[in-house]
């Protein structure tokens, strides 16, 4: 056929369509057969392709509409979002009779904005970007804190606080997961000397912050994120590799 391969079940119900938008090099399929491992071989115009279907892995790239290096992936409600160096993209839903189309559409309000991290907050997404902290509300960009670049985001263990790693500081925002809503003014700001690139809380309630150099910060809030934490900086003297340009935690 000239429109790829149509997959149906025994009752004739459409399962999916494999074509150029889903990764085939060509929509012109002249012949096909299955091998002993259930691989599907396709004779195309200028090549032979093997398809593993169904596959536990799906690859998405430029052919699917993504532009720029992928920094984060976030699911909100029924939508899948991808943040890249070129902006924010949403996976097109497709129609009810087939699986998602496999095409990512750009969110216009974030066009050209570098997206570093994302958290789902009810019906909105909070995004760490090159333009600071912003919400995606519907298809609009709603600023939260645009004073400096934001790199990373995480919830506290009880989801009552959103921790945001920014340029030379960590901000703590109170989050009401019942509403859900985020208070616009942070309950705490902790100054550091580097860019906070990664952030995580361990099982003991200690917050760890990785930076853009060979340093890690250990913060103990003792259960109260509105108070000044005990802060310890760890560097090469504590075993952090000197070649580390961005420390992940």
Coordinates of N, CA, C and O in Angstrom, one line a residue, residues 6 21 26 39 45 47 49 52 58 73 76 82 107 110 116-117 119 129 132 135 138 141 150 153 156 160 188 201:
X6 N -1.5 -1.1 8.1 CA -2.7 -1.0 9.0 C -2.8 -2.2 9.8 O -2.8 -3.3 9.3
X21 N 5.1 8.8 9.9 CA 5.0 9.5 11.2 C 5.3 8.7 12.4 O 5.6 9.2 13.5
X26 N 9.5 4.9 4.7 CA 8.7 5.0 3.5 C 7.3 4.5 3.7 O 7.1 3.6 4.4
X39 N 8.8 -10.9 14.2 CA 9.2 -9.7 13.6 C 8.5 -9.5 12.2 O 8.4 -10.5 11.5
X45 N 10.1 1.0 -0.8 CA 10.6 1.4 -2.1 C 12.1 1.2 -2.3 O 12.5 0.7 -3.3
X47 N 14.3 0.1 0.4 CA 15.0 -0.6 1.5 C 14.0 -1.7 2.0 O 12.9 -1.8 1.7
X49 N 12.8 -3.1 5.9 CA 12.7 -2.8 7.3 C 12.1 -3.9 8.1 O 11.3 -4.6 7.6
X52 N 9.3 -4.5 15.1 CA 8.9 -5.3 16.2 C 7.5 -4.7 16.8 O 7.5 -3.6 17.3
X58 N 9.2 2.7 22.3 CA 8.9 3.6 21.1 C 9.8 4.7 21.1 O 10.1 5.3 22.1
X73 N 10.4 15.0 30.7 CA 9.1 14.5 30.3 C 8.2 14.6 31.4 O 8.5 14.2 32.6
X76 N 0.5 15.0 32.3 CA -0.5 15.8 33.1 C -1.8 15.5 32.5 O -2.1 15.6 31.3
X82 N 6.9 17.1 26.6 CA 8.3 17.0 26.6 C 8.9 18.4 26.5 O 8.5 19.2 25.7
X107 N 4.0 23.8 22.0 CA 3.1 24.7 22.8 C 3.6 26.1 22.5 O 4.7 26.5 22.9
X110 N 5.4 28.7 24.8 CA 6.8 28.4 25.3 C 7.7 28.3 24.1 O 8.8 27.7 24.3
X116 N 13.8 23.0 31.4 CA 14.8 22.1 32.1 C 14.1 21.0 32.9 O 14.6 19.9 33.0
X117 N 12.9 21.3 33.5 CA 12.2 20.4 34.3 C 10.8 20.7 34.4 O 10.4 21.8 34.1
X119 N 6.8 19.6 36.6 CA 6.1 18.9 37.6 C 4.6 19.1 37.3 O 4.1 20.2 37.1
X129 N 12.5 26.9 33.7 CA 12.9 27.3 32.3 C 14.0 28.3 32.4 O 14.4 28.8 33.4
X132 N 12.9 31.4 34.1 CA 12.4 31.3 35.4 C 11.3 30.2 35.6 O 11.2 29.3 34.8
X135 N 4.0 28.5 34.9 CA 3.0 27.5 34.8 C 2.6 27.4 33.4 O 2.6 28.4 32.6
X138 N -3.7 25.6 30.7 CA -4.4 25.5 29.3 C -3.3 25.5 28.3 O -2.4 24.7 28.3
X141 N 1.2 30.6 29.1 CA 2.3 30.7 30.1 C 2.0 31.7 31.1 O 1.6 32.8 30.9
X150 N 15.5 28.9 36.3 CA 15.2 27.7 37.1 C 15.6 26.4 36.4 O 15.4 26.3 35.3
X153 N 13.1 20.8 39.7 CA 11.9 20.8 40.6 C 11.7 19.5 41.2 O 12.0 18.4 40.6
X156 N 8.3 17.7 48.0 CA 8.8 17.2 49.3 C 8.1 15.8 49.4 O 7.1 15.5 48.7
X160 N 3.7 18.6 50.2 CA 3.2 19.8 50.7 C 4.1 21.0 50.2 O 3.6 22.2 50.3
X188 N 10.3 30.0 51.8 CA 11.7 30.0 52.2 C 12.6 30.2 50.9 O 12.2 29.6 49.9
X201 N 14.9 14.6 47.7 CA 14.8 14.4 49.1 C 14.9 12.9 49.4 O 14.3 12.1 48.7

